[in-house]
Amino acid sequence: MRWLDDIRAGYLPLLDSAVLLVAADKGFAEARDVRLILNRETSWATIRDRMGVGQLDAAHMLAPMPIAASIGLGPLAVPMVAPFVLALGGNAVTVSNAVAERMATTNPVMDGPVAAGQALRRTVEAARRDGRPPFRFAVVHRHSSHNYDLRYWLAASGIGPDRDIDITVVPPPLMPDALATGQIDGFCVGEPWSTIAVRRGAGHIVTSKAEIWRRGPEKVFGVSAHFAETRGEVLARLILALHDAAAWCEDSHNREALAALLAAKEHLDVPQSVLLPALEGRLEIAPRMRRAVEGFVTFHGDDANRPVPGHGQWLFRQMVRWGDATDSETVRDRAAAVFSPASYDAALGRLPLTPESKRTPSENDRPSGLYDASGENPAPN
């Protein structure tokens, strides 16, 4: 009997937990002599806390979470690294039927984040003129891509996230019900919860992360810096297993099998048909209405899994911008180091890049459209 290294990893039941689930279920981890023991968790706060006290070796994490832990934000600050990107994209912004109807009266064609943002801004302004309370939007965690993507899109659309609307935190599985009962007016969440809200007749999808930031990192595989330093050889084998699993997830021939695996009761526990729109990149934005979104979720390909320090810096700038962190060169460098590609490159046998050969940032490394590449945009807070 061969020896397997046990790795305890937490995940949330979301579409972008796919790479971890496939690595464990399809034997990719075991082929690299790793026993990947997965724990389904109930919230991102639980994952943060269990990582902080060492109950988990690794986790499916929101891209900003290991940065927040490394710079001392939150109750259990632990230096962390994100040596592997599990998914790009995969989030959507959904609004209630009532808000969608008001948006449609100002802009009937909402075919992208700019048009949708303009329609929402006019709707917010009309509500303010009428004396109605501010709309309330939900995100899954304060230190989440959902929060920073939503705020970035709102500000770029001329809506002050801390002035014109309220933003609260709601666990992903509760968002469709919160929208249906009127406790919130919209949310930004990973799939399949936007599709579930649409199918329940509770809301309309108006834009997505893939349209706001093409190939922006959404979920990462997070480990403590101590784990990376002391168990580097195990981490290298695990990175290879995740790399193989990510390639399997991205292969369109495996789409039905992937949806079936994710739909299982012990994993996401949702109908397989609810997962296919996101996997196919054809979102069901409203009942009997679909819209193709290129690269809505990406698991592999074109260095999708390789951490990029610039992404960590961009996320940190959003933390500073929205009052979650204080800027300094030291902290900025620490945030960039969380997204270091060193472990990934070592595992895949890549030579370290020289200063002259370092990858030049592309337009996919930052939100685009009408947005300022610096991470700021003209709208006030």
Short mmCIF file of C-alpha atoms in Angstrom, two decimals:
data_model
loop_
_atom_site.label_atom_id
_atom_site.label_comp_id
_atom_site.label_asym_id
_atom_site.label_seq_id
_atom_site.Cartn_x
_atom_site.Cartn_y
_atom_site.Cartn_z
CA MET A 1 0.00 0.00 0.00
CA ARG A 2 1.48 3.36 -1.02
CA TRP A 3 1.62 6.29 1.35
CA LEU A 4 -0.72 9.23 0.72
CA ASP A 5 -0.29 12.68 2.24
CA ASP A 6 -3.54 13.86 3.82
CA ILE A 7 -4.68 17.40 2.98
CA ARG A 8 -7.80 18.79 4.67
CA ALA A 9 -9.45 21.40 2.46
CA GLY A 10 -12.64 23.39 2.96
CA TYR A 11 -14.97 24.54 0.22
CA LEU A 12 -18.31 26.25 -0.25
CA PRO A 13 -20.97 24.62 -2.46
CA LEU A 14 -20.48 26.82 -5.52
CA LEU A 15 -19.82 26.14 -9.19
CA ASP A 16 -16.22 27.30 -8.81
CA SER A 17 -15.44 24.62 -6.23
CA ALA A 18 -15.33 22.32 -9.27
CA VAL A 19 -11.55 21.92 -9.52
CA LEU A 20 -11.23 20.78 -5.89
CA LEU A 21 -14.17 18.39 -6.16
CA VAL A 22 -12.87 16.90 -9.40
CA ALA A 23 -9.33 16.56 -8.03
CA ALA A 24 -10.70 14.48 -5.15
CA ASP A 25 -13.44 12.56 -6.97
CA LYS A 26 -11.71 11.74 -10.26
CA GLY A 27 -8.46 10.54 -8.72
CA PHE A 28 -6.21 13.42 -9.79
CA ALA A 29 -5.07 14.04 -6.20
CA GLU A 30 -4.49 10.37 -5.45
CA ALA A 31 -2.46 10.02 -8.66
CA ARG A 32 -0.08 12.57 -7.10
CA ASP A 33 0.00 10.65 -3.78
CA VAL A 34 -2.33 13.08 -2.03
CA ARG A 35 -5.50 12.18 -0.14
CA LEU A 36 -7.63 15.32 -0.54
CA ILE A 37 -10.13 15.34 2.33
CA LEU A 38 -12.85 17.87 1.52
CA ASN A 39 -15.06 19.58 4.09
CA ARG A 40 -18.18 21.34 2.84
CA GLU A 41 -18.53 24.56 4.85
CA THR A 42 -21.51 26.86 5.41
CA SER A 43 -19.94 30.31 5.00
CA TRP A 44 -16.78 32.13 4.01
CA ALA A 45 -16.40 33.31 7.59
CA THR A 46 -16.26 29.66 8.70
CA ILE A 47 -13.54 28.91 6.15
CA ARG A 48 -11.59 32.00 7.29
CA ASP A 49 -11.84 30.98 10.95
CA ARG A 50 -11.01 27.30 10.41
CA MET A 51 -7.99 28.27 8.34
CA GLY A 52 -6.96 30.73 11.06
CA VAL A 53 -6.93 28.13 13.84
CA GLY A 54 -5.35 25.41 11.70
CA GLN A 55 -8.35 23.08 11.39
CA LEU A 56 -7.92 23.18 7.60
CA ASP A 57 -4.69 22.83 5.64
CA ALA A 58 -6.09 24.58 2.60
CA ALA A 59 -9.32 26.02 1.22
CA HIS A 60 -11.37 27.19 -1.73
CA MET A 61 -11.19 30.92 -1.01
CA LEU A 62 -12.41 34.25 -2.28
CA ALA A 63 -9.48 35.87 -4.08
CA PRO A 64 -9.16 38.79 -1.59
CA MET A 65 -9.42 36.56 1.52
CA PRO A 66 -5.78 35.42 1.77
CA ILE A 67 -4.71 39.04 1.21
CA ALA A 68 -6.98 40.20 4.05
CA ALA A 69 -5.58 37.51 6.37
CA SER A 70 -1.99 38.34 5.43
CA ILE A 71 -2.30 42.07 6.11
CA GLY A 72 -4.08 41.64 9.42
CA LEU A 73 -7.71 42.22 8.53
CA GLY A 74 -10.29 40.16 10.40
CA PRO A 75 -10.23 38.34 13.74
CA LEU A 76 -7.70 35.62 12.86
CA ALA A 77 -4.87 37.10 10.83
CA VAL A 78 -2.52 34.46 9.40
CA PRO A 79 0.02 35.03 6.61
CA MET A 80 -1.25 33.16 3.56
CA VAL A 81 -0.45 32.51 -0.08
CA ALA A 82 -2.63 31.67 -3.08
CA PRO A 83 -0.43 29.34 -5.19
CA PHE A 84 -3.21 28.30 -7.57
CA VAL A 85 -6.19 30.12 -9.12
CA LEU A 86 -9.23 27.84 -9.11
CA ALA A 87 -11.52 29.92 -11.34
CA LEU A 88 -11.78 33.13 -13.31
CA GLY A 89 -15.18 34.81 -13.46
CA GLY A 90 -18.32 32.97 -12.41
CA ASN A 91 -20.14 35.81 -10.60
CA ALA A 92 -23.30 37.61 -11.66
CA VAL A 93 -25.19 40.68 -10.47
CA THR A 94 -28.90 40.00 -10.09
CA VAL A 95 -31.66 42.47 -9.20
CA SER A 96 -35.26 41.98 -8.10
CA ASN A 97 -38.07 41.94 -10.65
CA ALA A 98 -39.24 45.35 -9.44
CA VAL A 99 -35.80 46.92 -9.90
CA ALA A 100 -35.36 45.19 -13.27
CA GLU A 101 -38.68 46.61 -14.49
CA ARG A 102 -37.68 50.14 -13.45
CA MET A 103 -34.28 49.72 -15.12
CA ALA A 104 -35.95 48.55 -18.34
CA THR A 105 -38.07 51.71 -18.52
CA THR A 106 -34.88 53.83 -18.61
CA ASN A 107 -32.88 51.53 -20.89
CA PRO A 108 -34.72 48.63 -22.57
CA VAL A 109 -31.51 47.15 -24.00
CA MET A 110 -29.09 46.15 -21.24
CA ASP A 111 -26.51 44.13 -23.15
CA GLY A 112 -23.47 44.74 -21.01
CA PRO A 113 -22.17 46.33 -17.80
CA VAL A 114 -22.14 49.88 -19.18
CA ALA A 115 -25.78 49.88 -20.35
CA ALA A 116 -26.95 48.05 -17.23
CA GLY A 117 -25.02 50.43 -14.99
CA GLN A 118 -26.55 53.47 -16.67
CA ALA A 119 -30.02 52.00 -16.24
CA LEU A 120 -29.41 51.25 -12.57
CA ARG A 121 -28.04 54.75 -11.94
CA ARG A 122 -31.19 56.33 -13.40
CA THR A 123 -33.32 53.98 -11.32
CA VAL A 124 -31.41 54.86 -8.14
CA GLU A 125 -31.77 58.57 -8.91
CA ALA A 126 -35.51 58.21 -9.52
CA ALA A 127 -35.95 56.35 -6.23
CA ARG A 128 -34.10 59.11 -4.39
CA ARG A 129 -36.26 61.82 -6.00
CA ASP A 130 -39.36 59.90 -4.95
CA GLY A 131 -38.14 59.70 -1.36
CA ARG A 132 -37.81 55.92 -1.36
CA PRO A 133 -35.14 54.29 0.86
CA PRO A 134 -31.85 53.33 -0.79
CA PHE A 135 -31.68 49.97 -2.53
CA ARG A 136 -29.98 47.23 -0.56
CA PHE A 137 -27.53 44.89 -2.33
CA ALA A 138 -25.94 41.80 -0.82
CA VAL A 139 -22.46 40.34 -1.20
CA VAL A 140 -21.08 37.14 0.31
CA HIS A 141 -18.30 38.62 2.46
CA ARG A 142 -16.75 42.01 3.05
CA HIS A 143 -13.37 40.83 1.71
CA SER A 144 -14.74 39.25 -1.45
CA SER A 145 -14.39 39.77 -5.17
CA HIS A 146 -18.18 40.10 -5.16
CA ASN A 147 -17.96 43.16 -2.93
CA TYR A 148 -15.13 44.81 -4.87
CA ASP A 149 -16.54 43.89 -8.30
CA LEU A 150 -19.95 45.27 -7.32
CA ARG A 151 -18.52 48.47 -5.86
CA TYR A 152 -16.24 48.98 -8.85
CA TRP A 153 -19.11 48.54 -11.31
CA LEU A 154 -21.44 50.79 -9.30
CA ALA A 155 -18.86 53.57 -9.01
CA ALA A 156 -18.00 53.32 -12.70
CA SER A 157 -21.71 53.74 -13.39
CA GLY A 158 -21.93 56.91 -11.29
CA ILE A 159 -23.46 55.25 -8.21
CA GLY A 160 -21.77 55.81 -4.85
CA PRO A 161 -21.68 52.42 -3.08
CA ASP A 162 -21.55 54.03 0.37
CA ARG A 163 -23.78 56.96 -0.53
CA ASP A 164 -26.53 55.84 -2.88
CA ILE A 165 -27.13 52.21 -1.84
CA ASP A 166 -26.65 49.92 1.16
CA ILE A 167 -24.41 46.86 0.88
CA THR A 168 -24.88 43.98 3.33
CA VAL A 169 -23.51 40.44 3.72
CA VAL A 170 -25.67 37.36 3.09
CA PRO A 171 -24.48 33.72 2.68
CA PRO A 172 -24.78 32.57 -0.96
CA PRO A 173 -27.56 29.95 -0.50
CA LEU A 174 -29.80 32.49 1.25
CA MET A 175 -29.62 35.16 -1.45
CA PRO A 176 -32.45 33.93 -3.74
CA ASP A 177 -34.87 33.81 -0.78
CA ALA A 178 -33.71 37.19 0.50
CA LEU A 179 -34.38 38.65 -2.96
CA ALA A 180 -37.77 36.94 -3.28
CA THR A 181 -38.96 38.21 0.11
CA GLY A 182 -37.82 41.78 -0.52
CA GLN A 183 -35.12 41.84 2.15
CA ILE A 184 -32.62 42.84 -0.53
CA ASP A 185 -33.00 44.48 -3.94
CA GLY A 186 -30.04 42.82 -5.62
CA PHE A 187 -26.91 40.78 -5.06
CA CYS A 188 -23.56 39.76 -6.49
CA VAL A 189 -22.83 36.05 -6.04
CA GLY A 190 -21.21 33.06 -7.69
CA GLU A 191 -23.23 30.55 -9.61
CA PRO A 192 -25.58 28.75 -9.33
CA TRP A 193 -27.42 31.18 -7.05
CA SER A 194 -28.25 33.81 -9.68
CA THR A 195 -29.68 31.14 -11.98
CA ILE A 196 -31.67 29.74 -9.07
CA ALA A 197 -33.09 33.19 -8.33
CA VAL A 198 -34.11 33.61 -11.98
CA ARG A 199 -35.75 30.18 -12.11
CA ARG A 200 -37.68 30.91 -8.94
CA GLY A 201 -39.01 34.03 -10.63
CA ALA A 202 -37.31 36.29 -8.09
CA GLY A 203 -34.98 38.37 -10.25
CA HIS A 204 -33.05 39.20 -13.43
CA ILE A 205 -29.31 38.93 -14.09
CA VAL A 206 -28.06 42.31 -15.32
CA THR A 207 -24.29 41.82 -15.63
CA SER A 208 -21.43 39.52 -14.66
CA LYS A 209 -17.84 39.55 -13.47
CA ALA A 210 -16.68 38.21 -16.84
CA GLU A 211 -18.06 41.39 -18.45
CA ILE A 212 -16.70 43.76 -15.80
CA TRP A 213 -13.26 42.13 -15.62
CA ARG A 214 -12.50 39.63 -18.36
CA ARG A 215 -10.49 36.74 -16.88
CA GLY A 216 -10.35 38.33 -13.45
CA PRO A 217 -9.44 35.91 -10.60
CA GLU A 218 -12.45 34.86 -8.55
CA LYS A 219 -11.54 31.89 -6.36
CA VAL A 220 -8.12 30.70 -5.31
CA PHE A 221 -6.62 27.75 -3.50
CA GLY A 222 -5.35 29.22 -0.26
CA VAL A 223 -2.78 27.81 2.18
CA SER A 224 -0.91 29.35 5.09
CA ALA A 225 2.56 30.68 4.40
CA HIS A 226 3.79 28.20 7.02
CA PHE A 227 2.26 25.30 5.08
CA ALA A 228 3.89 26.49 1.85
CA GLU A 229 7.28 26.77 3.57
CA THR A 230 7.22 23.48 5.50
CA ARG A 231 5.30 21.23 3.11
CA GLY A 232 6.49 22.58 -0.20
CA GLU A 233 6.95 19.18 -1.81
CA VAL A 234 3.40 18.12 -0.94
CA LEU A 235 2.09 21.47 -2.16
CA ALA A 236 3.89 20.99 -5.48
CA ARG A 237 2.19 17.63 -6.01
CA LEU A 238 -1.15 19.10 -5.04
CA ILE A 239 -0.71 21.96 -7.52
CA LEU A 240 -0.08 19.39 -10.25
CA ALA A 241 -3.23 17.52 -9.24
CA LEU A 242 -5.27 20.72 -9.33
CA HIS A 243 -3.75 21.60 -12.71
CA ASP A 244 -4.85 18.23 -14.13
CA ALA A 245 -8.32 18.59 -12.59
CA ALA A 246 -8.69 22.14 -13.96
CA ALA A 247 -7.89 20.92 -17.47
CA TRP A 248 -10.54 18.21 -17.08
CA CYS A 249 -13.12 20.79 -15.90
CA GLU A 250 -12.42 23.09 -18.85
CA ASP A 251 -12.83 20.33 -21.44
CA SER A 252 -16.29 20.79 -23.00
CA HIS A 253 -16.55 17.02 -23.49
CA ASN A 254 -16.75 16.68 -19.69
CA ARG A 255 -19.44 19.32 -19.19
CA GLU A 256 -22.32 16.94 -18.50
CA ALA A 257 -20.20 14.79 -16.20
CA LEU A 258 -18.98 17.87 -14.34
CA ALA A 259 -22.52 19.16 -13.87
CA ALA A 260 -23.61 15.75 -12.59
CA LEU A 261 -20.74 15.61 -10.10
CA LEU A 262 -21.39 19.12 -8.79
CA ALA A 263 -25.15 18.52 -8.56
CA ALA A 264 -24.72 15.58 -6.17
CA LYS A 265 -26.40 15.86 -2.77
CA GLU A 266 -23.09 15.76 -0.93
CA HIS A 267 -21.74 18.66 -3.02
CA LEU A 268 -24.01 21.49 -4.28
CA ASP A 269 -27.28 19.55 -3.98
CA VAL A 270 -29.00 21.38 -6.86
CA PRO A 271 -30.46 20.12 -10.16
CA GLN A 272 -27.88 19.47 -12.84
CA SER A 273 -29.84 21.69 -15.25
CA VAL A 274 -29.24 24.69 -12.97
CA LEU A 275 -25.47 24.38 -13.43
CA LEU A 276 -25.32 24.03 -17.20
CA PRO A 277 -26.10 27.66 -18.20
CA ALA A 278 -22.97 28.94 -16.46
CA LEU A 279 -20.81 26.06 -17.71
CA GLU A 280 -22.03 26.70 -21.25
CA GLY A 281 -21.63 30.49 -20.99
CA ARG A 282 -25.30 31.02 -21.87
CA LEU A 283 -26.86 32.69 -18.86
CA GLU A 284 -30.57 32.50 -18.21
CA ILE A 285 -30.88 36.19 -17.38
CA ALA A 286 -34.69 36.12 -17.03
CA PRO A 287 -37.43 33.53 -17.62
CA ARG A 288 -37.16 32.34 -21.25
CA MET A 289 -34.34 34.82 -21.91
CA ARG A 290 -30.71 33.81 -22.42
CA ARG A 291 -27.57 35.79 -23.17
CA ALA A 292 -24.17 34.46 -24.20
CA VAL A 293 -21.31 35.66 -22.01
CA GLU A 294 -17.92 34.64 -23.38
CA GLY A 295 -15.70 33.13 -20.71
CA PHE A 296 -18.34 33.45 -18.00
CA VAL A 297 -16.35 30.98 -15.92
CA THR A 298 -12.89 29.67 -16.80
CA PHE A 299 -11.15 26.80 -15.02
CA HIS A 300 -8.04 26.40 -17.17
CA GLY A 301 -6.14 27.63 -20.22
CA ASP A 302 -3.92 30.57 -21.14
CA ASP A 303 -2.30 30.58 -17.68
CA ALA A 304 -5.69 30.90 -15.96
CA ASN A 305 -4.40 28.97 -12.94
CA ARG A 306 -1.15 30.92 -12.51
CA PRO A 307 -1.23 33.60 -9.77
CA VAL A 308 -0.38 37.12 -10.96
CA PRO A 309 1.07 39.55 -8.37
CA GLY A 310 -0.61 42.46 -10.17
CA HIS A 311 -3.99 40.93 -9.41
CA GLY A 312 -3.15 40.94 -5.72
CA GLN A 313 -2.11 44.57 -5.96
CA TRP A 314 -5.34 45.51 -7.75
CA LEU A 315 -7.46 43.78 -5.12
CA PHE A 316 -5.49 45.52 -2.38
CA ARG A 317 -6.11 48.90 -4.04
CA GLN A 318 -9.83 48.16 -3.83
CA MET A 319 -9.48 47.37 -0.14
CA VAL A 320 -7.81 50.73 0.37
CA ARG A 321 -10.30 52.54 -1.85
CA TRP A 322 -13.30 51.28 0.10
CA GLY A 323 -11.84 51.79 3.57
CA ASP A 324 -10.91 48.20 4.44
CA ALA A 325 -7.14 48.76 4.58
CA THR A 326 -4.56 51.51 4.98
CA ASP A 327 -2.11 51.95 2.14
CA SER A 328 1.64 51.63 2.55
CA GLU A 329 4.42 50.26 0.37
CA THR A 330 5.11 47.45 2.85
CA VAL A 331 1.50 46.28 2.94
CA ARG A 332 1.16 46.69 -0.82
CA ASP A 333 4.16 44.40 -1.35
CA ARG A 334 2.74 41.89 1.11
CA ALA A 335 -0.52 41.79 -0.87
CA ALA A 336 1.36 41.20 -4.13
CA ALA A 337 3.36 38.37 -2.51
CA VAL A 338 0.14 36.50 -1.70
CA PHE A 339 -0.32 36.03 -5.46
CA SER A 340 3.27 34.99 -6.08
CA PRO A 341 3.59 32.42 -8.89
CA ALA A 342 6.73 30.86 -7.32
CA SER A 343 5.11 27.64 -6.04
CA TYR A 344 3.06 27.23 -9.22
CA ASP A 345 6.08 27.71 -11.47
CA ALA A 346 8.22 25.36 -9.40
CA ALA A 347 5.56 22.65 -9.47
CA LEU A 348 5.18 22.88 -13.25
CA GLY A 349 8.94 22.97 -13.77
CA ARG A 350 9.02 26.50 -15.11
CA LEU A 351 12.14 28.62 -14.86
CA PRO A 352 11.76 31.81 -12.81
CA LEU A 353 11.20 34.84 -15.02
CA THR A 354 14.03 37.33 -15.32
CA PRO A 355 13.19 41.05 -15.01
CA GLU A 356 13.54 41.37 -18.79
CA SER A 357 11.22 38.44 -19.53
CA LYS A 358 8.49 39.13 -17.01
CA ARG A 359 5.01 38.94 -18.43
CA THR A 360 3.71 42.30 -19.59
CA PRO A 361 0.31 43.10 -18.07
CA SER A 362 -2.48 42.80 -20.60
CA GLU A 363 -5.93 44.33 -20.75
CA ASN A 364 -7.23 41.11 -19.16
CA ASP A 365 -5.29 41.94 -15.99
CA ARG A 366 -7.67 44.73 -15.03
CA PRO A 367 -11.30 45.71 -15.43
CA SER A 368 -11.97 47.28 -18.81
CA GLY A 369 -14.67 49.12 -20.73
CA LEU A 370 -15.14 52.64 -19.40
CA TYR A 371 -13.06 51.84 -16.38
CA ASP A 372 -9.78 53.37 -15.29
CA ALA A 373 -6.98 50.77 -15.44
CA SER A 374 -5.50 52.12 -12.19
CA GLY A 375 -8.32 50.58 -10.21
CA GLU A 376 -10.05 53.92 -9.69
CA ASN A 377 -12.80 55.58 -11.67
CA PRO A 378 -14.31 59.04 -11.75
CA ALA A 379 -17.41 58.40 -9.63
CA PRO A 380 -17.27 59.53 -5.99
CA ASN A 381 -17.70 57.09 -3.15
#
